[in-house]
XYZ file of C-alpha atoms in Angstrom:
455
model
C -0.067 -0.114 -0.152
C 1.282 3.038 -0.797
C 2.079 5.068 3.150
C 1.768 8.367 3.409
C 2.762 10.431 6.797
C 2.267 13.295 8.482
C 3.080 13.964 12.052
C 2.911 10.644 13.983
C -0.128 9.969 12.169
C 0.144 7.318 8.660
C -2.434 6.495 5.892
C -2.472 3.952 3.435
C -4.568 3.314 1.039
C -4.981 -0.371 -2.195
C -6.937 -0.806 -5.277
C -7.707 -3.905 -6.173
C -10.308 -3.651 -8.776
C -13.344 -2.165 -7.600
C -12.451 -2.614 -4.559
C -10.795 0.818 -2.111
C -8.984 -0.804 1.843
C -7.662 1.929 4.012
C -5.276 2.067 7.097
C -4.822 5.020 9.124
C -3.488 5.172 12.733
C -0.568 6.767 15.406
C 2.598 5.304 14.374
C 3.843 2.830 16.744
C -0.169 2.468 17.935
C -3.063 0.627 16.679
C -4.314 -0.501 13.212
C -7.792 0.804 11.837
C -8.879 -0.652 8.314
C -11.901 -0.209 6.085
C -12.562 -1.435 2.411
C -14.936 -0.218 0.417
C -16.867 -2.160 -2.616
C -16.983 1.188 -4.856
C -19.199 -0.935 -7.797
C -16.915 -0.690 -10.493
C -12.960 -0.489 -11.285
C -13.767 2.859 -12.841
C -15.476 4.453 -10.029
C -12.727 3.030 -7.776
C -9.960 4.592 -9.250
C -11.927 8.180 -8.386
C -12.337 7.532 -4.928
C -8.768 6.257 -5.238
C -7.741 9.556 -6.100
C -9.634 11.781 -4.746
C -8.579 10.481 -1.217
C -5.218 10.481 -2.314
C -5.903 14.640 -2.564
C -7.752 14.060 0.205
C -5.208 13.227 2.104
C -1.956 15.565 0.340
C -4.278 18.651 1.409
C -4.462 17.918 4.711
C -0.526 18.046 4.605
C 0.256 13.988 4.498
C 3.443 12.824 2.426
C 3.532 9.947 0.441
C 7.065 8.063 2.198
C 8.492 5.191 1.036
C 8.083 3.456 -2.955
C 5.294 1.462 -2.519
C 5.498 -1.357 -5.720
C 3.476 -2.298 -8.406
C 4.816 -5.302 -8.854
C 8.850 -4.499 -10.398
C 8.023 -0.601 -10.834
C 7.331 1.460 -8.306
C 4.541 3.747 -7.941
C 5.225 7.295 -8.808
C 4.292 10.549 -5.736
C 1.372 12.273 -7.047
C 2.496 15.547 -8.194
C 2.246 18.669 -5.162
C -0.731 20.759 -5.380
C -0.255 24.219 -6.250
C 0.574 26.251 -2.645
C -3.212 27.144 -1.688
C -4.011 29.358 1.493
C -2.231 32.372 1.211
C -2.827 35.681 2.999
C -2.051 38.962 2.184
C -2.784 40.566 4.973
C -3.298 43.865 3.520
C -5.550 42.718 0.516
C -7.796 40.611 3.011
C -8.512 44.043 5.079
C -8.908 45.901 2.110
C -11.835 43.270 1.313
C -13.171 42.674 5.166
C -13.877 46.490 4.893
C -15.783 46.482 2.306
C -16.753 42.441 0.745
C -18.721 43.688 -2.189
C -15.492 45.421 -3.683
C -15.182 43.229 -6.744
C -11.649 45.454 -7.538
C -9.668 44.286 -4.445
C -10.455 40.662 -5.205
C -9.013 40.833 -8.567
C -5.723 42.960 -6.835
C -5.351 39.496 -4.549
C -6.496 37.457 -7.425
C -2.587 39.217 -9.842
C -1.186 38.930 -6.222
C -2.290 34.577 -5.543
C -0.977 33.848 -9.009
C 2.097 36.000 -8.354
C 3.106 33.365 -5.656
C 1.389 30.027 -7.794
C -1.881 30.217 -5.710
C -4.606 28.117 -7.721
C -7.150 30.394 -5.635
C -6.003 33.182 -7.947
C -6.942 31.552 -11.379
C -10.150 31.055 -10.079
C -11.185 34.329 -8.853
C -10.302 34.588 -12.111
C -12.249 32.592 -13.863
C -15.396 33.116 -11.181
C -15.070 36.408 -12.085
C -15.474 36.349 -15.325
C -18.104 33.886 -15.406
C -16.397 30.791 -16.736
C -18.397 28.283 -14.256
C -17.723 25.123 -16.002
C -13.907 25.830 -16.146
C -14.367 27.027 -12.270
C -15.686 23.897 -12.187
C -12.550 21.673 -13.265
C -10.183 23.532 -11.500
C -11.825 22.145 -8.189
C -11.618 19.087 -9.277
C -8.105 19.656 -9.586
C -7.404 21.169 -6.636
C -9.850 19.909 -4.344
C -7.315 21.228 -1.468
C -9.725 24.380 -2.436
C -12.693 22.713 -1.124
C -12.740 22.321 3.051
C -14.448 18.958 3.731
C -16.235 17.766 6.791
C -16.142 15.171 8.630
C -18.902 13.786 10.588
C -20.352 14.265 6.777
C -23.354 16.409 7.039
C -26.328 15.567 5.162
C -27.338 19.550 3.927
C -24.950 20.838 2.699
C -24.982 23.822 0.218
C -22.467 26.216 -1.040
C -22.456 29.104 -3.729
C -19.344 30.945 -4.494
C -18.194 34.599 -6.259
C -14.663 35.950 -6.275
C -12.965 32.524 -5.916
C -14.340 32.178 -1.943
C -17.482 30.893 -0.594
C -20.102 33.540 -0.175
C -22.941 31.443 1.705
C -23.369 27.774 3.328
C -26.176 25.950 4.613
C -25.149 22.893 6.718
C -27.538 20.133 8.812
C -26.593 17.396 10.245
C -29.500 14.309 11.267
C -29.599 10.861 13.600
C -31.165 9.639 10.359
C -28.537 9.141 8.173
C -25.025 7.084 7.222
C -23.486 10.678 6.443
C -23.257 11.042 9.951
C -20.515 8.763 9.607
C -17.176 9.770 9.935
C -14.805 8.726 6.361
C -14.088 5.512 7.804
C -17.006 4.440 9.253
C -16.954 5.836 12.487
C -19.802 6.716 15.196
C -18.839 10.072 16.795
C -19.175 9.527 20.961
C -20.578 12.893 20.945
C -22.509 14.693 18.209
C -22.283 18.173 19.655
C -19.155 18.343 20.072
C -18.043 16.058 16.630
C -19.841 19.056 14.693
C -18.739 21.879 16.335
C -15.438 20.635 15.306
C -16.544 20.370 11.873
C -17.954 23.741 12.190
C -15.585 24.980 13.205
C -12.822 23.380 10.621
C -15.216 24.279 7.919
C -15.214 28.334 9.245
C -11.785 28.257 9.367
C -11.374 27.000 5.787
C -9.104 29.201 3.270
C -11.717 28.779 1.675
C -14.810 30.668 3.960
C -11.976 33.725 5.022
C -14.493 36.036 3.384
C -18.014 34.184 3.520
C -21.114 36.780 4.756
C -23.952 34.043 4.658
C -24.485 30.859 7.247
C -27.370 28.619 7.857
C -27.466 25.735 10.545
C -29.695 22.742 11.001
C -29.634 20.781 14.329
C -26.915 18.541 15.546
C -28.917 15.548 16.847
C -29.605 13.918 20.316
C -30.742 11.376 22.316
C -34.246 13.747 22.757
C -34.685 15.983 20.144
C -32.299 18.129 17.908
C -29.393 21.188 19.217
C -27.767 24.077 17.799
C -26.540 25.262 21.266
C -23.122 24.117 20.402
C -22.752 26.077 17.422
C -22.687 29.108 19.098
C -19.278 28.792 20.816
C -17.942 27.721 17.211
C -18.956 30.625 15.882
C -17.529 32.972 18.264
C -13.867 31.298 17.893
C -14.236 30.624 13.779
C -17.417 33.193 12.400
C -15.957 34.898 9.258
C -15.836 38.923 10.219
C -17.767 39.920 7.692
C -20.729 37.577 8.656
C -24.113 39.103 7.616
C -26.358 36.871 7.800
C -26.605 34.421 10.839
C -29.365 31.572 10.336
C -29.816 29.207 13.121
C -32.727 28.333 12.361
C -32.714 25.055 9.836
C -35.676 22.282 12.309
C -36.262 20.420 9.382
C -39.816 18.365 10.364
C -38.804 18.433 14.282
C -41.560 19.866 16.723
C -40.485 23.393 17.532
C -40.867 22.058 20.510
C -37.561 19.176 20.545
C -35.219 21.735 19.492
C -32.752 24.322 21.889
C -30.427 26.825 20.157
C -28.068 28.945 21.045
C -27.222 33.031 20.384
C -23.561 33.671 19.680
C -21.604 36.988 20.975
C -22.359 39.872 19.289
C -17.866 40.768 19.321
C -17.394 37.789 17.440
C -19.868 39.225 14.355
C -18.838 43.393 13.611
C -20.884 43.758 9.922
C -23.626 41.302 11.378
C -26.665 42.571 9.544
C -29.361 39.649 10.159
C -29.920 37.039 12.840
C -32.869 34.286 13.317
C -32.841 31.874 16.152
C -35.596 28.677 16.080
C -35.292 26.852 18.813
C -37.912 25.345 21.270
C -35.502 27.074 23.993
C -33.433 29.655 23.177
C -31.034 31.133 24.924
C -30.216 34.302 24.191
C -27.546 35.426 26.482
C -26.717 39.487 26.069
C -27.530 40.947 22.199
C -25.299 43.548 21.248
C -24.533 43.741 16.929
C -24.323 47.214 16.393
C -24.887 46.779 12.926
C -28.078 44.631 13.178
C -30.802 44.994 10.441
C -33.381 42.394 11.589
C -33.827 39.796 14.101
C -36.020 36.998 14.666
C -36.525 35.000 17.271
C -38.765 31.863 15.957
C -40.036 29.610 19.356
C -43.463 27.791 21.307
C -41.817 28.771 23.950
C -40.189 32.230 25.100
C -39.619 33.124 28.351
C -39.453 35.673 31.001
C -35.479 36.086 30.867
C -35.590 35.798 26.537
C -38.506 38.562 26.530
C -36.087 40.827 29.090
C -32.583 40.190 27.053
C -34.891 40.802 23.601
C -36.442 44.006 25.324
C -33.111 45.402 26.805
C -30.749 44.825 23.750
C -29.625 48.501 22.445
C -29.332 46.970 18.472
C -29.383 50.704 17.557
C -29.419 50.020 13.570
C -32.179 47.646 13.762
C -35.590 48.107 11.372
C -37.575 44.691 12.010
C -37.986 43.147 15.103
C -39.941 39.466 14.848
C -41.088 37.936 17.819
C -42.914 34.077 17.815
C -43.951 34.194 22.073
C -45.030 30.581 22.433
C -47.929 28.709 24.287
C -47.820 28.478 28.394
C -48.956 24.792 28.123
C -45.112 25.121 26.151
C -43.178 26.644 29.120
C -43.694 30.545 27.262
C -43.736 33.241 30.005
C -43.754 36.466 31.165
C -45.885 39.220 29.023
C -46.284 42.731 28.070
C -44.166 43.680 31.146
C -40.868 42.410 30.724
C -41.157 44.071 27.121
C -41.923 47.322 28.408
C -38.142 48.407 27.214
C -38.650 47.982 24.436
C -42.184 49.821 23.949
C -39.734 53.099 24.832
C -38.485 52.680 21.705
C -35.306 54.183 22.741
C -33.153 51.075 22.710
C -34.462 50.127 18.502
C -35.015 54.243 17.148
C -34.476 52.941 14.036
C -37.626 50.210 14.362
C -39.916 50.269 12.530
C -41.482 46.797 12.166
C -42.405 45.280 15.330
C -43.614 42.015 14.689
C -45.417 39.927 18.491
C -46.172 36.592 16.723
C -46.985 33.786 17.603
C -48.155 35.444 21.636
C -51.061 34.601 24.405
C -50.983 38.209 25.650
C -51.527 40.079 22.042
C -54.593 41.663 23.391
C -52.161 43.404 26.761
C -50.044 43.827 23.905
C -52.294 46.022 22.556
C -53.099 48.266 25.646
C -49.268 48.371 26.104
C -48.350 50.026 22.722
C -50.989 52.176 22.489
C -49.272 54.440 25.611
C -46.107 53.878 24.034
C -43.360 55.876 21.934
C -42.437 53.199 20.188
C -45.826 52.620 18.115
C -46.072 56.168 16.481
C -42.530 54.994 14.458
C -43.554 51.522 13.962
C -44.501 51.492 9.558
C -45.743 48.019 10.297
C -47.536 45.962 13.216
C -47.373 41.836 12.665
C -50.093 40.431 15.275
C -50.439 37.450 13.884
C -50.636 33.648 14.963
C -51.751 34.577 18.482
C -54.018 34.779 21.000
C -56.038 38.478 19.536
C -59.949 38.301 20.706
C -62.795 40.515 20.238
C -61.820 41.911 23.522
C -58.100 43.353 22.097
C -60.197 44.499 18.477
C -61.887 46.782 20.511
C -58.967 48.128 21.681
C -57.763 48.532 18.280
C -60.973 50.263 17.329
C -61.577 52.171 20.554
C -57.753 53.740 19.394
C -58.354 54.314 15.258
C -55.679 56.553 15.884
C -52.992 55.888 17.257
C -52.781 53.257 14.428
C -54.594 54.287 11.622
C -50.950 55.552 10.389
C -49.938 52.224 9.886
C -48.562 50.415 6.759
C -50.037 46.973 7.505
C -51.593 46.085 10.621
C -51.212 41.912 10.128
C -53.956 40.311 12.249
C -53.916 36.620 10.447
C -54.635 33.604 11.322
C -56.287 34.658 15.063
C -59.378 33.379 16.796
C -61.695 36.068 15.600
C -65.044 36.352 15.208
C -66.191 37.825 11.959
C -67.626 40.750 13.692
C -64.476 41.932 13.834
C -63.511 42.270 10.726
C -65.026 45.911 9.440
C -64.324 46.608 13.760
C -60.878 46.984 12.508
C -61.098 49.797 9.146
C -59.398 52.271 9.285
C -56.929 50.682 12.035
C -53.694 50.996 9.352
C -53.295 52.179 5.687
C -53.651 48.053 4.551
C -55.237 45.253 6.927
C -54.250 41.736 6.165
C -57.224 40.102 7.729
C -55.861 36.537 5.958
C -57.235 33.783 3.242
C -59.667 32.482 5.146
C -62.853 33.653 6.860
C -61.449 33.423 10.962
C -63.864 31.733 13.718
C -62.467 30.406 16.678
C -61.669 27.207 16.031
C -58.169 27.721 17.972
C -60.377 27.861 20.700
C -61.500 25.319 22.655
C -64.062 25.311 25.817
C -62.622 24.227 29.060
C -65.392 23.878 30.063
C -69.442 23.794 29.312
C -69.834 26.517 31.696
C -67.375 28.717 30.747
C -65.783 31.520 28.724
C -63.709 29.419 25.765
C -59.532 29.285 26.102
C -57.741 30.281 23.347
C -54.239 28.726 22.442
C -51.388 30.702 19.874
C -50.394 29.200 16.072
C -47.240 27.499 17.823
C -46.522 26.049 20.369
C -45.033 22.294 19.393
């Protein structure tokens, strides 16, 4: 078998017909082995070459002269150097990731260094997708390799670097295994390390948009480990972060944590979706959009959002949740938000999936925040005819709104005409709203409403 070594590790690979066999381990230690049937000699040779290229990109070097019969195998040609950085040019791109000229200057410099990425930048800038794809196949070291392999993995390239990525794992696929067929003892730690390695890859140096799916655990899906990975390795020019791909899981089975703002100085959009969310301290000086989607937002999270100083925030959407699934708090916790002092640029407020929608309307009527809003979204919640009465009685306070959204509430048809004039445009919803989400607690008592999303 050809043998490759780096530091105190070794790796060997053998090709026999349609089958390839790998051996690996620490020098002088135990040896692991894995054989793979590829279906055909051609497929096996392709996998064989790809595996060697990958190991070489990781620093493994061919040692000795493995023989095939009496002929010595020739060592693979060393790949062109990649991953080189020019601090001055990198700084210019980080300051303005949309500056095409800065990438082209970097391309010239990289080509002068013999770095294949310089050619990739030029090809992608010229729109030569076919040639750029061929170059990436020729230089696999330019493409991040993630172990354990994510089930969801989509990326976009521009100017020789990754601009956006969507990563997510699932417990119901063999793709979760490592390339040697090993299953990690701790999925959370394994996926966190995989994300760190991805973010630290030279091709992700100027990543601007990142969406993350859940990490499987014994009783649900969770995204908590991502926060530490992002704080450690996120590219400083990241603008969009979405921790919200919960697949088909009930939202109550998911957990997430927001990363610290100091790691994301240019972040403009943050979306977090989970049953339990650890908000922490929101310190994002450039944030324009914040969406916190939950079926069980608690007092602490409401306080954290309300007290956050977000000077450039324009769009805020909060899904409060169902008390039956752990949601707690109300307008008292949102009092700092309603002053408007922490969010002077806010023009859209969404209190969606809210069990205290009626009380929120009363508080907004007297607030300093309402006059600066252009749209108010109260959909998916417990807005009742009582809340509509408050809106109707204070139309002057709401009539400046471009949009009032009351879709998917348990309202009666009698409420609709009473909302006329409360905003320039009203979104009542496509279907007639009847109290179908309101269930009677008993024959003697009134109906009890529940929000749209809890589990």
